[in-house]
Structures are given as C-alpha cells and as structure tokens.
Short mmCIF file of C-alpha atoms and ligand atoms in Angstrom, two decimals:
data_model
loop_
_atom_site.label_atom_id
_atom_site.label_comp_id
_atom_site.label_asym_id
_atom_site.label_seq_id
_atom_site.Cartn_x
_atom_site.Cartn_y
_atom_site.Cartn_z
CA UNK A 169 77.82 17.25 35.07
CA UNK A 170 80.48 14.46 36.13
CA UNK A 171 79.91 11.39 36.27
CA UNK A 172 79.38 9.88 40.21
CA UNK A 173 78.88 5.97 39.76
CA UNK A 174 79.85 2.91 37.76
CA UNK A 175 78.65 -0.43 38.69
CA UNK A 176 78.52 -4.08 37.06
CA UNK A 177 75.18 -5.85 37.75
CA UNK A 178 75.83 -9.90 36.95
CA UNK A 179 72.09 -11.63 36.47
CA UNK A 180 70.63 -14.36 34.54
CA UNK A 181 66.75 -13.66 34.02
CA UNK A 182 66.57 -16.64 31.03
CA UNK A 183 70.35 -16.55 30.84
CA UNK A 184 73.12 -14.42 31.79
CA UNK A 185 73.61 -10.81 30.99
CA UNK A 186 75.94 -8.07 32.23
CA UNK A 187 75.20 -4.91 32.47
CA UNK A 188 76.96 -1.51 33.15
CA UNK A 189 75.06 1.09 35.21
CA UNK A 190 76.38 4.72 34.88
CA UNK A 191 74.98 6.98 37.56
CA UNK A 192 75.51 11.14 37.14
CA UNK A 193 75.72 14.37 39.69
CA UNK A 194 72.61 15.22 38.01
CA UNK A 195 70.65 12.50 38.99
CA UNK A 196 70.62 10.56 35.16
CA UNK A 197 71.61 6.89 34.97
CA UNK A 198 72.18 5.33 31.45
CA UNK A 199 73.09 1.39 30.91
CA UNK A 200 75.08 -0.67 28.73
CA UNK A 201 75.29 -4.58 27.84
CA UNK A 202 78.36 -6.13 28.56
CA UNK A 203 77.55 -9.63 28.03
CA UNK A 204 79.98 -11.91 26.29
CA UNK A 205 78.31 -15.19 26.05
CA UNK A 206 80.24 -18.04 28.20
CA UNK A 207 82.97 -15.60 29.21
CA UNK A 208 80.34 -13.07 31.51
CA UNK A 209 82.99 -12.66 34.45
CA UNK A 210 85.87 -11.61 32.43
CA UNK A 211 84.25 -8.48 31.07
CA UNK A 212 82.24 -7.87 34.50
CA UNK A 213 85.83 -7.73 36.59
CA UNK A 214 87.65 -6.14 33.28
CA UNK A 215 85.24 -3.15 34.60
CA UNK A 216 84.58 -3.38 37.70
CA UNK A 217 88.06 -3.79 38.68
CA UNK A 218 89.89 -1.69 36.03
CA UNK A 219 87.17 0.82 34.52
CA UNK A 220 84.62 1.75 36.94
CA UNK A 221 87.16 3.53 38.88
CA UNK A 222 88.30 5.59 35.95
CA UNK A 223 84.77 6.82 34.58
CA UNK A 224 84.37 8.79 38.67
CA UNK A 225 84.61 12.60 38.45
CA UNK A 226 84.81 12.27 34.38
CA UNK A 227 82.03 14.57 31.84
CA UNK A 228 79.48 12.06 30.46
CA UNK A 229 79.34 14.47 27.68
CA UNK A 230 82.83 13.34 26.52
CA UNK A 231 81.62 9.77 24.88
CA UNK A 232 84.43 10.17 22.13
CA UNK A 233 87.46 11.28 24.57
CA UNK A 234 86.34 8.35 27.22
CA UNK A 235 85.98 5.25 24.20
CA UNK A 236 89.90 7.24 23.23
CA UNK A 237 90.98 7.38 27.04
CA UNK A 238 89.84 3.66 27.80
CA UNK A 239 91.38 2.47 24.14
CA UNK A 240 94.59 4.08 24.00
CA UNK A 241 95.43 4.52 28.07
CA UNK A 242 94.76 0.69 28.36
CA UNK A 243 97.43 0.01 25.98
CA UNK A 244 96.33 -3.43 25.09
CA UNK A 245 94.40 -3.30 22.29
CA UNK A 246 91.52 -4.85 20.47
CA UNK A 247 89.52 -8.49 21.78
CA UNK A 248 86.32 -9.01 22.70
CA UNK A 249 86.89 -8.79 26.53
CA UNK A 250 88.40 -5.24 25.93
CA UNK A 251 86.11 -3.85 23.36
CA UNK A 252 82.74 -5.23 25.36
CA UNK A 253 83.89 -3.82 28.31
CA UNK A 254 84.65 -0.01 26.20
CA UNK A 255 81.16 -0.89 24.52
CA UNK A 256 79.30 -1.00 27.40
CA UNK A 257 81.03 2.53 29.01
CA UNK A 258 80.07 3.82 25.33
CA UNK A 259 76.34 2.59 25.38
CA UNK A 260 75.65 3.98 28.72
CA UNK A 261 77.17 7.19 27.82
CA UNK A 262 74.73 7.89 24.95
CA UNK A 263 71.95 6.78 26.91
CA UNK A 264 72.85 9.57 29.10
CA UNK A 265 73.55 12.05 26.40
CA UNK A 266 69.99 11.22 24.89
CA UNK A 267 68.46 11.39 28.65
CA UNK A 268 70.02 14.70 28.90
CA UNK A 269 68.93 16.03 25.15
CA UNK A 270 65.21 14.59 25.53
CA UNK A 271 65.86 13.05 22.71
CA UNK A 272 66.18 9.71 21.13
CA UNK A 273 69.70 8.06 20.64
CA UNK A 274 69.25 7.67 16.77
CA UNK A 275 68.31 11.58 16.70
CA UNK A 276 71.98 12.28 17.96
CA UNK A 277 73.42 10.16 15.29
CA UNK A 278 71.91 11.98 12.69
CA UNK A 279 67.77 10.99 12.66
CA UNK A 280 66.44 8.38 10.94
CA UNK A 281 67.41 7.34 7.14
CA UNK A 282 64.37 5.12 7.06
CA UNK A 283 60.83 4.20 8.54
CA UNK A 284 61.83 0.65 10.60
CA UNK A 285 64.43 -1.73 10.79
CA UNK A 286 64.34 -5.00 8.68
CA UNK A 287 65.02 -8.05 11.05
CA UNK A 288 65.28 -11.58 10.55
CA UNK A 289 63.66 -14.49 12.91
CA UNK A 290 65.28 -17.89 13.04
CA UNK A 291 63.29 -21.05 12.42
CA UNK A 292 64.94 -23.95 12.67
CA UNK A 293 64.08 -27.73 12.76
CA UNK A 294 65.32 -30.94 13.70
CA UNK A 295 64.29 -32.00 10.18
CA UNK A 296 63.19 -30.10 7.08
CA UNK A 297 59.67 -30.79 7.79
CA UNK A 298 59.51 -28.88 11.12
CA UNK A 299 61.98 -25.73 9.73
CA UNK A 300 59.23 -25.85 7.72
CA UNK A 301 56.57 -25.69 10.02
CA UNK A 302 59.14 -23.12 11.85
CA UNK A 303 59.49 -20.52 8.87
CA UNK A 304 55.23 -20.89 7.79
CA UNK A 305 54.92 -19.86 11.51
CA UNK A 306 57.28 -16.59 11.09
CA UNK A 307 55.41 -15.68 7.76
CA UNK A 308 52.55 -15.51 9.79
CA UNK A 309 54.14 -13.17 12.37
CA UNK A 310 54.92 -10.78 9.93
CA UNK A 311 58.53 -11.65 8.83
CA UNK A 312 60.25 -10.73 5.75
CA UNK A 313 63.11 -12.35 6.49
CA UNK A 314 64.37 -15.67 8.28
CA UNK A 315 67.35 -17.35 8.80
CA UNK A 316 67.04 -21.24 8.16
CA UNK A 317 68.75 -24.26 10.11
CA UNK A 318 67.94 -27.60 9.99
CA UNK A 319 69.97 -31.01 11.61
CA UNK A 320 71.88 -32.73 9.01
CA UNK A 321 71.12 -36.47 8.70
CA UNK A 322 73.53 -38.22 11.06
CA UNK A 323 75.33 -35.10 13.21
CA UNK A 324 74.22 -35.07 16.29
CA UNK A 325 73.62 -31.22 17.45
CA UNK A 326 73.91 -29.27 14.40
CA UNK A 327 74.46 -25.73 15.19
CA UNK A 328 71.59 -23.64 15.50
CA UNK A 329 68.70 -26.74 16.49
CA UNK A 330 66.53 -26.50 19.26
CA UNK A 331 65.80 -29.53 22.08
CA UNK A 332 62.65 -29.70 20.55
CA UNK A 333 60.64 -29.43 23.92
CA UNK A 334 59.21 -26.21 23.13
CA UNK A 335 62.33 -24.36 24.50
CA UNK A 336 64.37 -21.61 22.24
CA UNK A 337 67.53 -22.29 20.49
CA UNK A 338 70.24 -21.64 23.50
CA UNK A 339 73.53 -23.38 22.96
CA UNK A 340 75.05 -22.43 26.33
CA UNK A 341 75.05 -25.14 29.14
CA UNK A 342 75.94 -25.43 33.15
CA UNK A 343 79.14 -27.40 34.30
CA UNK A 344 80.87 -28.45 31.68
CA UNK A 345 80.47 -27.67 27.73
CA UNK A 346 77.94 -30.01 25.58
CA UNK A 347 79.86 -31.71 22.98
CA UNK A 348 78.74 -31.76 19.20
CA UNK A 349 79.91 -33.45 16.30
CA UNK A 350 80.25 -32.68 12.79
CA UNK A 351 81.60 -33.77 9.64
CA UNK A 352 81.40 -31.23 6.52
CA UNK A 353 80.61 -33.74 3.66
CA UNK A 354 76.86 -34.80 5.10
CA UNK A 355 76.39 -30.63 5.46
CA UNK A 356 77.18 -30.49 2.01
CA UNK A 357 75.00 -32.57 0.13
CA UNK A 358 72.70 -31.76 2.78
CA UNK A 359 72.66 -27.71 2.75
CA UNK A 360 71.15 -27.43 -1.10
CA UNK A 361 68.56 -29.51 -0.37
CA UNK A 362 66.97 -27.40 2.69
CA UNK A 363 67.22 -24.40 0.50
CA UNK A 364 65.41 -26.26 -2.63
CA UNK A 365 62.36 -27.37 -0.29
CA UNK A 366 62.25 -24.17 1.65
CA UNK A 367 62.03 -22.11 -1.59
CA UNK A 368 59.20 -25.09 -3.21
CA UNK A 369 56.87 -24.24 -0.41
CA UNK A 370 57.68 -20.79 0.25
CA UNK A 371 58.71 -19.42 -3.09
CA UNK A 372 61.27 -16.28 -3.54
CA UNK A 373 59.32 -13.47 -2.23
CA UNK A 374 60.89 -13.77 1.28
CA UNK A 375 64.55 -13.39 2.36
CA UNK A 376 66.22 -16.70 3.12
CA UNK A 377 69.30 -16.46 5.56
CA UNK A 378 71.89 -19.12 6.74
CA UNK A 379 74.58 -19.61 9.08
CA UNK A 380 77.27 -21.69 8.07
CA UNK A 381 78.82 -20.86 11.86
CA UNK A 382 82.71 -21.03 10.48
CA UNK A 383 82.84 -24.37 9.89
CA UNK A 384 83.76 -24.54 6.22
CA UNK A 385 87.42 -24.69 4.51
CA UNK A 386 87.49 -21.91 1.99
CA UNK A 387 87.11 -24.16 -0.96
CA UNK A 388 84.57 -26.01 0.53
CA UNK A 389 83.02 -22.43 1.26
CA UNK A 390 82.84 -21.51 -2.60
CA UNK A 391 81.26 -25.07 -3.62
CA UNK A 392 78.33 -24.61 -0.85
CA UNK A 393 78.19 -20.72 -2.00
CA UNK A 394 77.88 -22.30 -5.39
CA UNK A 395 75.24 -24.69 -4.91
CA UNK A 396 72.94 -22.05 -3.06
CA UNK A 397 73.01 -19.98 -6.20
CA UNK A 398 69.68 -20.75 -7.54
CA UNK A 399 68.02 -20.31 -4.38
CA UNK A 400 69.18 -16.66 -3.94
CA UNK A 401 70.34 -16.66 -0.46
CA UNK A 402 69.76 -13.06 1.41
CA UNK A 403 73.30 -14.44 2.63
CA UNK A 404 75.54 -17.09 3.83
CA UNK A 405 77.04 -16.23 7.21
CA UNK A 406 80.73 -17.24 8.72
CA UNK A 407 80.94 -19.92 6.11
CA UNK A 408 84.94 -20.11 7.52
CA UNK A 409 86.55 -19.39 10.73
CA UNK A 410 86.03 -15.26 10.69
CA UNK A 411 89.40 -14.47 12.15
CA UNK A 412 91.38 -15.38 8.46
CA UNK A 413 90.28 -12.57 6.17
CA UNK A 414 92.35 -13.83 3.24
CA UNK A 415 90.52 -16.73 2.73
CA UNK A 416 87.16 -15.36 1.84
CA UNK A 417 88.98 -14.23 -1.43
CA UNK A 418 89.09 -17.92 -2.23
CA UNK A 419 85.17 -17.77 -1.82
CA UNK A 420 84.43 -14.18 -3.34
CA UNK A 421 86.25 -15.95 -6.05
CA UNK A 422 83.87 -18.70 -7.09
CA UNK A 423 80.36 -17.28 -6.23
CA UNK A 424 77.92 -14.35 -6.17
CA UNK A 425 76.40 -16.09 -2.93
CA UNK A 426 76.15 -12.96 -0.35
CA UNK A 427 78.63 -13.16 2.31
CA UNK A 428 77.83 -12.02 6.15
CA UNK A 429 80.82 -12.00 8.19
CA UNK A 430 81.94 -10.28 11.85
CA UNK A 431 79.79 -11.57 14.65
CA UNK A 432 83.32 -12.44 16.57
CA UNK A 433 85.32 -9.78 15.47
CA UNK A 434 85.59 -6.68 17.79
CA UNK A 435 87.00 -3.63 16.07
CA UNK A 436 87.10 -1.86 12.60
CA UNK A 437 90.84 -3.26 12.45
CA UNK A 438 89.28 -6.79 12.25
CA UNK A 439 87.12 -5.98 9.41
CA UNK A 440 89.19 -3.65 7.05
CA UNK A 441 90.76 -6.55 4.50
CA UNK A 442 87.47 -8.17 4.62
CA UNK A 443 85.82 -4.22 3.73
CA UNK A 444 88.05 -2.53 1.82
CA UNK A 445 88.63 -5.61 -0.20
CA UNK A 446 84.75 -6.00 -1.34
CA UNK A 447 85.11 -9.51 -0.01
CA UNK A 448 82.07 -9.42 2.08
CA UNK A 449 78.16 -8.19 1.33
CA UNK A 450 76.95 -7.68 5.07
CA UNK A 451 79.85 -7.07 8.03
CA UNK A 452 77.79 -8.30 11.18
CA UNK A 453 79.94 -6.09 13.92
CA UNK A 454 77.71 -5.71 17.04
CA UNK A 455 77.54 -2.92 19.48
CA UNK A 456 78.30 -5.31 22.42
CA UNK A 457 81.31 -6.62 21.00
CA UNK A 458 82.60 -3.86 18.75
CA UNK A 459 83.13 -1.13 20.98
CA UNK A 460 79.85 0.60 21.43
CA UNK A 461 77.97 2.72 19.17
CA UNK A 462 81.00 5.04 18.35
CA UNK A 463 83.34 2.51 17.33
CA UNK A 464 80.18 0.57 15.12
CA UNK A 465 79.24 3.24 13.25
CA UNK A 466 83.17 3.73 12.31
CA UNK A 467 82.82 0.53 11.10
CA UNK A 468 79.84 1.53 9.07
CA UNK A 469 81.09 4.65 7.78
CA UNK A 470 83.72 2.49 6.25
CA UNK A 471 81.46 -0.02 4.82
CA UNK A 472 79.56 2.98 3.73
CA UNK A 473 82.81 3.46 1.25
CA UNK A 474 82.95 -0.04 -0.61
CA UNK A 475 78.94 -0.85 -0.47
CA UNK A 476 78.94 -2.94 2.01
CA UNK A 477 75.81 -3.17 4.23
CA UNK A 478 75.31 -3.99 7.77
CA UNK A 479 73.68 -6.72 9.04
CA UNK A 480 74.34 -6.74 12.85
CA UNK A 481 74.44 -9.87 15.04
CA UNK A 482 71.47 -10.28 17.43
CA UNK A 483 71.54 -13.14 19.04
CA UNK A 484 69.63 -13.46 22.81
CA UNK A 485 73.14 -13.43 24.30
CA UNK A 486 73.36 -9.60 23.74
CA UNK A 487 70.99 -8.47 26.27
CA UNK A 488 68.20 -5.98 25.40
CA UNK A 489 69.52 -2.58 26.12
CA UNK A 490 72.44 -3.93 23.21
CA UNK A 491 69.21 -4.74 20.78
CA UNK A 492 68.38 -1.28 21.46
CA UNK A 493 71.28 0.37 20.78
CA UNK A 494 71.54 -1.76 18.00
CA UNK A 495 67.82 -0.28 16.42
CA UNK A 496 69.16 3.03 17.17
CA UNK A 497 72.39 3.01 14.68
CA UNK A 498 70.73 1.05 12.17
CA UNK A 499 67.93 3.46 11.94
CA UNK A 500 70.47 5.99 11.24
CA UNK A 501 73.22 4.70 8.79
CA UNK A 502 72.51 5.27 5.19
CA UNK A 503 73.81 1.52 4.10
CA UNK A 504 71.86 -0.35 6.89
CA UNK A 505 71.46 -4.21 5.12
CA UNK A 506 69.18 -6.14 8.07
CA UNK A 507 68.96 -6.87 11.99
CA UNK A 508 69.07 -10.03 13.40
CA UNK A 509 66.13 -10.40 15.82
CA UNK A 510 66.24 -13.71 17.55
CA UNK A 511 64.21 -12.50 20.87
CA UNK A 512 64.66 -12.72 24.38
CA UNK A 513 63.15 -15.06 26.54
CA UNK A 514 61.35 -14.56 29.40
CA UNK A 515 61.77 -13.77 32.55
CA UNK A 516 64.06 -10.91 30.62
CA UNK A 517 61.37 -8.58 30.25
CA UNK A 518 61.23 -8.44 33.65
CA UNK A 519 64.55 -6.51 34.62
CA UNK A 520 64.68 -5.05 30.94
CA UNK A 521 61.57 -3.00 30.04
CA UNK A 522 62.33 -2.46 26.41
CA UNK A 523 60.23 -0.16 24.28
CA UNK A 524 61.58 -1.00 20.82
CA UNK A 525 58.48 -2.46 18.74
CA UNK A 526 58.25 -4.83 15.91
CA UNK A 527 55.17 -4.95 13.58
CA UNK A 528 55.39 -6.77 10.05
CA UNK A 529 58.79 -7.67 9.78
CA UNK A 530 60.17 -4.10 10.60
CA UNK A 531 61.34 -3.10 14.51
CA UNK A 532 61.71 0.44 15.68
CA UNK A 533 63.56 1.44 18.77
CA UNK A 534 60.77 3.93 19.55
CA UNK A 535 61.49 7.33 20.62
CA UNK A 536 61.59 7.54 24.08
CA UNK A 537 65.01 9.91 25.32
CA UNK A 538 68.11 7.75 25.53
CA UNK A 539 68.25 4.34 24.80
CA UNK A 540 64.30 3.46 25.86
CA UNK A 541 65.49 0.70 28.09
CA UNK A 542 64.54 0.55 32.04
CA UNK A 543 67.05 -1.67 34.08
CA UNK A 544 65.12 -2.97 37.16
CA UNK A 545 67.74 -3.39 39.17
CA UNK A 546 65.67 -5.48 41.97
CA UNK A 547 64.39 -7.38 39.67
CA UNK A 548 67.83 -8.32 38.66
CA UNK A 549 68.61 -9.80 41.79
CA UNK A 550 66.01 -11.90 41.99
CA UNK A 551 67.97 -14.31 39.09
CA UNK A 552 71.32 -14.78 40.02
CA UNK A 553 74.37 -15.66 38.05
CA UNK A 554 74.56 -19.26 36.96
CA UNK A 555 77.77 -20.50 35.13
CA UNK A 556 77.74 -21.44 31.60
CA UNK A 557 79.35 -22.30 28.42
CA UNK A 558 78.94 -22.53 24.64
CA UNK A 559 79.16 -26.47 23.26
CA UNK A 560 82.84 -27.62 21.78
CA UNK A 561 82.35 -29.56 18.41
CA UNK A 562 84.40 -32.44 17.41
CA UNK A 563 84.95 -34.23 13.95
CA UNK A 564 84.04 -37.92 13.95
CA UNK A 565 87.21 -38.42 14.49
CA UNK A 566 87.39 -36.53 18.17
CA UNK A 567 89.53 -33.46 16.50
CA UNK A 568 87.97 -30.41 17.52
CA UNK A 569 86.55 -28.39 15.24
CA UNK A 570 85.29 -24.66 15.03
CA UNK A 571 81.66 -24.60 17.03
C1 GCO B 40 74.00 -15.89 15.32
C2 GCO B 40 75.09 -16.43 16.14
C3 GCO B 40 74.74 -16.91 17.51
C4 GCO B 40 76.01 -17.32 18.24
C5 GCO B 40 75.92 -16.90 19.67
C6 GCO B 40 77.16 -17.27 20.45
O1 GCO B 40 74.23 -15.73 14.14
O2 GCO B 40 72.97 -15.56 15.89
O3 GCO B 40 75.93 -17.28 15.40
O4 GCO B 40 73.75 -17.87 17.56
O5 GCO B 40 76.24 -18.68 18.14
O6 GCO B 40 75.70 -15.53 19.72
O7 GCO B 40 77.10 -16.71 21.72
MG1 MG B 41 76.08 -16.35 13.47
#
C-alpha cells in the first residue's frame, strides 16, 4: 500500500482547526489535527508546502520511519510549528494503520490499562458565586474532576473567564489581539480564597484543578503552592513561564502542591529536566503539539520511569480527531494521571463526527477501527477560515506580561 494523497483542509466550524487528510492506493483515508491556536497558517503551509509532497509514493505502514524521516531530514528541530505539523502526519498514519487492522488505535498501542478515561470540565466565573454555580452544574453532569477559575477583584480579563453571555470560554479574537491586564499581588490574596469557598460548599470528595497560565515568578509560585495546601489541589498548572525548567526546583522546593506542566512544550527534549528531575506531578504534552502519538507516548514511557503521570492538555483549540487520539494513548499507558475535556462547540460536530463517549466523569474513545473520527469534508467548507489571535496581557504598568 503507498500512500497517494496529502492535503491541508483550513476551516473554522466554532473556530479554526486544521486538519491533515491522508488518502491511500487502497482506498483508506486517516486524519490528523494540526491546529495551533492563533498561528493556523504556519503549520497548514509548513505541510502543504514542505510535507505533503514527501508523504506521495511512501508505506503508511512505516509511522516510526516517516515521524524519523520528517524529524531528522528536516534538520531543524523541535517547536510547535514543526512538531504539529509531524503530529498530524503521525495521527493520520495510525488512523490508517487501525483502519487497515479493524481495530481500534489504543488496541495497537498495547489495549487498554483501564475501563475510561478520567477528564476534567472547566467552570469558571466572573465571581466566586457563579464558579460556583459553574462547578454544582458539572457535579451534576457527572464530573469527578474540574478545573476552577474565577476573575480576580480588579483585573480586567483574568485568564480562563467567560463573556458571560452564555458563550464558552474562547480567548482567541479577529483583527487584532484583546488586551488583558494583570498584576500578581491581587491573584495572590485572591487564589486561597476561591479554593477555601469552593471546598466549603463542595467538600474534598471531588478533584479541584487550577491554571495558574505561567504567570507566576518562581518564588511567588511556591507561596501560592503553599497557600493551596489545605485545600488539596488535584494540581496547579504552568504556575511559571513553562519554557525555564530550572525554576520549578525553586517551587518543588517549598510545597507538596501537585505541579502540571507542558501544554506549550513540543517534544520529550522539552520535558526531560522537568521529568527526570521529579520536579513535576502531571507533564501535560499533547498529541497536537508533541509530535503525534509516537513521540507522546515517548514522553510517557519516560514519565513512566520517575512516576510522573500524564495529564494531557485539551483545550477546544485541538480539534476533535486530536481529543481522540488523545483517549486512545491515555487508555493505554500504565501511568495515565487525567484528560482535560473542555468540549467543542458547535457547529464542530458537524464536520467532525466523533464517537468517543463520556458518561460519569470517565470518556472512552470507543472502539470503532482507527481513530473513530469522520472528517466531512463538505461540511468543512461550508465555515471558512477566519483570522484570529490569543489576547496579549499587560501589567498595570503597560509591560507585557506572559498571557
Ligand atoms: C488549558 C489551556 C488553554 C490555552 C489554550 C491556548 O489549560 O486548557 O491553558 O486554555 O490557553 O489552549 O490556545
Ligand atoms: Mg493550561
């Protein structure tokens, strides 16, 4: 069997996702998600213009050799335009593989180490009252786990805060970048405080997440780390900028707060200090942005070593054949931790017919052959591309700050 068509389909059913289609001799097509939020076009003419042509005439069988071929022979290495584009090639190649076996992806990796996948919901509010209202609403879906957000007093778009209109949580915006601003003393005093009410109401038999979104300075890391003690955070997440591994020894340092770290880093490389040093609890490499399925579970395998868990990112900017994939390998690895499951909104489900399931706070990628993800590609068309970027935050000052 070779491999007889590669092709990049840009659409934006809710918001923007790219997506790689991989046609064979034999008639099979598998897909991958390419979609790197605010940067879509990069990636989509990284292969379209530089990959596509190589993957014509090559065995579809070969998933290791082509992730080595497109690594090595591109000589650049690492960066999340690079390793999305490789993750996509690497997606759709499995998909094929599992299309051609009649079987499902996570029975190639190895079958399944357990019965579902935990995942974790978001609620958020624009004060602790309504995150409130937010997380008594995902208890009632079946959650056993949610991440918790709420505005601090005074800072004007706090990460993770929804309009409020009824609309999801979607940071990205047309034209030009929203700006936020942010100043880490209110967070502070404020952070404890969410955590104290949330646990009053909802006491500690459900797992609590946060995202600190990088915005810390190590020491200021370890104090908030500190603080959440008593509440017994499932974890803190990026509490600094993810891209200086040395400084989470500052926080490992002062607190047994978990730590979730690796939603922006792209390859096992990026993630060994932070691994091999036991200086995080969760590493939260995705399949989108990590190099596909065979570079992730690399990453796991390694993580497997020090007891560290995964706890992949999920966000609704990774399109739904990436959620997929992402089911697959965590159904798999013996020292899966928890899947972020933030959703997609509709009209997604439109162009991705997804047959992954979720009931009582557990998902299952089902086990349809392949992936179990139809892309309609007609219905693609019907949403077209529409530019968009993730907000810039600014001190009070007007330094920018990490977003
Ligand atoms: C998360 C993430 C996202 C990111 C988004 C950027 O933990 O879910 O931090 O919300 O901000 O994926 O594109
Ligand atoms: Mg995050």
């Amino acid at each position: 069997m070779k491999i007889t068509g590669a092709r990049v389909v840009v659409s934006s059913p809710g918001r923007n996702y790219v997506t790689l289609v991989v046609e064979t001799s034999d008639g099979v097509v598998g897909v991958g998600d390419a979609t790197l939020n605010g940067r879509e076009l990069a990636v989509a003419s990284y292969l379209r213009d530089h990959v596509c042509p190589l993957l014509i005439g090559r065995d579809p069988a070969r998933i290791e050799d082509t992730w080595q071929y497109l690594y090595k022979g591109a000589y650049w290495r690492r960066g999340p335009v690079t390793m999305t584009a490789i993750a996509a090639v690497d997606v759709a190649l499995w998909d094929v593989k599992g299309k051609v076996a009649a079987l499902p992806v996570h029975d190639l990796l190895g079958g399944a180490c357990r019965d579902g996948v935990l995942v974790y919901g978001h609620a958020e509010g624009r004060d602790v009252e309504e995150l409130s209202d937010r997380f008594a609403e995902h208890l009632e879906r079946g959650f056993k786990a949610v991440r918790v957000q709420a505005a601090v007093p005074g800072a004007a778009g706090t990460y993770g805060i929804s309009p409020g209109d009824g609309r999801v949580y979607e940071p990205a915006s047309s034209h030009l970048p929203e700006e936020a601003t942010w100043e880490s003393t209110a967070y502070l005093d404020f952070a404890p405080t969410v955590f104290a009410a949330i646990r009053e109401r909802f006491g500690f038999g459900v797992h609590v997440l946060h995202d600190v979104h990088h915005r810390l300075t190590p020491i200021e890391a370890a104090r908030l780390g500190r603080a959440l003690e008593e509440y017994r955070p499932f974890w803190i997440e990026d509490p600094t900028p993810a891209e200086d591994q040395s400084a989470f020894r500052t926080i490992r340092a002062h607190t047994t707060t978990p730590i979730a770290v690796g939603e922006v880093l792209n390859s096992i490389w990026d993630v060994q200090t932070l691994i091999t040093e036991r200086l995080i609890d969760y590493v939260r490499t995705s399949v989108s942005h990590t190099g596909g399925i065979s570079h992730l579970r690399k990453v796991y395998a390694l993580a497997e070593l020090y007891g560290v868990r995964s706890g992949a990112h999920g966000a609704g900017d990774l399109s739904p054949i990436a959620h997929a994939a992402a089911l697959h390998l965590d159904l798999a690895i013996p020292n899966f931790g928890i899947q972020e499951h933030m959703g997609h909104r509709e009209p997604a489900g439109e162009v991705f017919r997804t047959s992954y399931t979720f009931s009582d706070g557990y998902m299952h990628p089902g086990s349809a052959p392949g992936l179990g993800v139809e892309f309609d590609e007609r219905a693609a068309a019907r949403f077209p591309y529409e530019p968009r970027y993730l907000p810039v935050n600014r001190r009070t000052d007007g330094t920018v700050h990490d977003w």
